Amino acid sequence: MTFKDIVIKRQSVRKYLSTPIDRDIIIKCIESARLAPSASNSQPWHFVIVDEPDLKNKIAEATVTKGIPINKFAFQAPVIVAIVVEMPKTITKIASWIKKRDFPWIDIGIAAEHFCLQATELGLGTCMIGWFDEKKVKKLLNIPSNKRVGLLITLGYPPHDYLLREKIRKPVEKMVSFNQYKK
Ligand SMILES: Cc1cc2nc3c(=O)[nH]c(=O)nc-3n(C[C@H](O)[C@H](O)[C@H](O)COP(=O)(O)O)c2cc1C
């Protein structure tokens, strides 16, 4: 697959087979996340891989909210990964404060996408989940209360007949201008 093929093939997968995922395969995805760039090379992330079924289901439970019909698919995924936002280097903290830019959150977004693209190349499906009860997740995973969980990612094999959807995106000319901001 070319890079473009992987980018097109990556989509949010919201249906999974119960097939377990080899830890070696998960670590391959982590290896690619590890190579992501980050401000001052701070690498302000820690990945908690949840593959113990009962615990994983409790994490899935933390992604659903009564009356809001999203994220039920998380129960089907054999693995959920939680990305903890770690303290960046002091230099990045100072830069974040001076420039009013939350570098660590930008960094984990990039690492998360590296993870998802690698998973796609390996035939796995992923969905980033930003809607979850962070307090519950932290408690379940023993994450210190002063840390933030930036994202969850569901991971699993999609059903063989899971279709590649057309990407609904703004056209290039609506999202780009050369030399000056123009909309
Ligand atoms: C930061 C972030 C948070 C997201 N949170 C959720 C979520 O809680 N539930 C969900 O089903 N999808 C979630 N998504 C997936 C987006 O809905 C999806 O990426 C977008 O609609 C584009 O579709 P695609 O991923 O299939 O290309 C999230 C994506 C991102 C990047």
mmCIF file of N, CA, C and O and ligand atoms in Angstrom, residues 10-12 14 71 73 127-131 151 165 167 169, ligand 1:
data_model
loop_
_atom_site.group_PDB
_atom_site.id
_atom_site.type_symbol
_atom_site.label_atom_id
_atom_site.label_comp_id
_atom_site.label_asym_id
_atom_site.label_seq_id
_atom_site.Cartn_x
_atom_site.Cartn_y
_atom_site.Cartn_z
ATOM 1 N N ARG A 10 -7.754 4.243 6.044
ATOM 2 C CA ARG A 10 -8.038 4.535 7.448
ATOM 3 C C ARG A 10 -9.383 5.235 7.563
ATOM 4 O O ARG A 10 -9.655 6.224 6.927
ATOM 5 N N GLN A 11 -10.233 4.657 8.308
ATOM 6 C CA GLN A 11 -11.513 5.292 8.587
ATOM 7 C C GLN A 11 -11.909 4.881 10.000
ATOM 8 O O GLN A 11 -11.335 3.947 10.561
ATOM 9 N N SER A 12 -12.841 5.591 10.566
ATOM 10 C CA SER A 12 -13.297 5.201 11.902
ATOM 11 C C SER A 12 -14.103 3.920 11.767
ATOM 12 O O SER A 12 -15.133 3.900 11.091
ATOM 13 N N ARG A 14 -16.417 1.155 13.317
ATOM 14 C CA ARG A 14 -17.358 1.090 14.449
ATOM 15 C C ARG A 14 -18.062 -0.260 14.523
ATOM 16 O O ARG A 14 -19.177 -0.364 15.010
ATOM 17 N N ASN A 71 -20.823 5.478 20.539
ATOM 18 C CA ASN A 71 -19.720 4.707 21.144
ATOM 19 C C ASN A 71 -20.081 3.312 21.656
ATOM 20 O O ASN A 71 -19.229 2.662 22.274
ATOM 21 N N PHE A 73 -20.226 0.758 20.018
ATOM 22 C CA PHE A 73 -19.328 -0.178 19.328
ATOM 23 C C PHE A 73 -18.065 -0.478 20.143
ATOM 24 O O PHE A 73 -17.389 -1.482 19.907
ATOM 25 N N CYS A 127 -10.876 3.490 15.978
ATOM 26 C CA CYS A 127 -11.701 4.704 16.060
ATOM 27 C C CYS A 127 -11.193 5.512 17.253
ATOM 28 O O CYS A 127 -11.088 4.991 18.366
ATOM 29 N N MET A 128 -10.859 6.752 16.990
ATOM 30 C CA MET A 128 -10.478 7.628 18.102
ATOM 31 C C MET A 128 -11.755 8.007 18.836
ATOM 32 O O MET A 128 -12.772 8.282 18.219
ATOM 33 N N ILE A 129 -11.671 8.018 20.140
ATOM 34 C CA ILE A 129 -12.839 8.369 20.955
ATOM 35 C C ILE A 129 -12.469 9.505 21.897
ATOM 36 O O ILE A 129 -11.580 9.367 22.747
ATOM 37 N N GLY A 130 -13.157 10.619 21.708
ATOM 38 C CA GLY A 130 -12.917 11.774 22.562
ATOM 39 C C GLY A 130 -14.028 11.978 23.577
ATOM 40 O O GLY A 130 -13.887 12.757 24.526
ATOM 41 N N TRP A 131 -15.132 11.247 23.371
ATOM 42 C CA TRP A 131 -16.284 11.369 24.263
ATOM 43 C C TRP A 131 -16.250 10.219 25.268
ATOM 44 O O TRP A 131 -16.592 9.084 24.948
ATOM 45 N N LEU A 151 -7.081 10.848 24.747
ATOM 46 C CA LEU A 151 -7.894 10.135 23.753
ATOM 47 C C LEU A 151 -7.965 8.660 24.094
ATOM 48 O O LEU A 151 -7.032 8.121 24.698
ATOM 49 N N ARG A 165 -15.949 3.624 3.438
ATOM 50 C CA ARG A 165 -16.884 4.721 3.144
ATOM 51 C C ARG A 165 -16.182 5.811 2.342
ATOM 52 O O ARG A 165 -14.967 5.976 2.439
ATOM 53 N N LYS A 167 -15.028 9.434 1.832
ATOM 54 C CA LYS A 167 -14.642 10.439 2.824
ATOM 55 C C LYS A 167 -15.410 11.724 2.561
ATOM 56 O O LYS A 167 -15.374 12.254 1.446
ATOM 57 N N ARG A 169 -15.318 15.295 3.083
ATOM 58 C CA ARG A 169 -14.340 16.315 3.467
ATOM 59 C C ARG A 169 -14.581 17.588 2.661
ATOM 60 O O ARG A 169 -15.143 17.544 1.566
HETATM 61 C C1 LIG B 1 -10.292 13.898 18.558
HETATM 62 C C2 LIG B 1 -11.331 12.964 17.987
HETATM 63 C C3 LIG B 1 -12.368 12.517 18.774
HETATM 64 C C4 LIG B 1 -13.327 11.638 18.250
HETATM 65 N N1 LIG B 1 -14.299 11.126 19.076
HETATM 66 C C5 LIG B 1 -15.168 10.215 18.605
HETATM 67 C C6 LIG B 1 -16.119 9.593 19.466
HETATM 68 O O1 LIG B 1 -16.186 9.851 20.677
HETATM 69 N N2 LIG B 1 -16.957 8.681 18.924
HETATM 70 C C7 LIG B 1 -16.912 8.319 17.592
HETATM 71 O O2 LIG B 1 -17.682 7.470 17.181
HETATM 72 N N3 LIG B 1 -16.010 8.900 16.761
HETATM 73 C C8 LIG B 1 -15.139 9.819 17.215
HETATM 74 N N4 LIG B 1 -14.194 10.361 16.386
HETATM 75 C C9 LIG B 1 -14.144 9.959 14.982
HETATM 76 C C10 LIG B 1 -14.633 11.052 14.041
HETATM 77 O O3 LIG B 1 -16.022 11.146 14.142
HETATM 78 C C11 LIG B 1 -14.179 10.722 12.615
HETATM 79 O O4 LIG B 1 -12.779 10.714 12.566
HETATM 80 C C12 LIG B 1 -14.686 11.700 11.565
HETATM 81 O O5 LIG B 1 -16.084 11.696 11.495
HETATM 82 C C13 LIG B 1 -14.149 11.376 10.170
HETATM 83 O O6 LIG B 1 -14.489 10.063 9.797
HETATM 84 P P1 LIG B 1 -13.396 8.943 9.475
HETATM 85 O O7 LIG B 1 -12.527 8.804 10.699
HETATM 86 O O8 LIG B 1 -14.172 7.693 9.212
HETATM 87 O O9 LIG B 1 -12.603 9.391 8.295
HETATM 88 C C14 LIG B 1 -13.246 11.237 16.903
HETATM 89 C C15 LIG B 1 -12.183 11.682 16.100
HETATM 90 C C16 LIG B 1 -11.234 12.518 16.633
HETATM 91 C C17 LIG B 1 -10.079 12.950 15.756
#
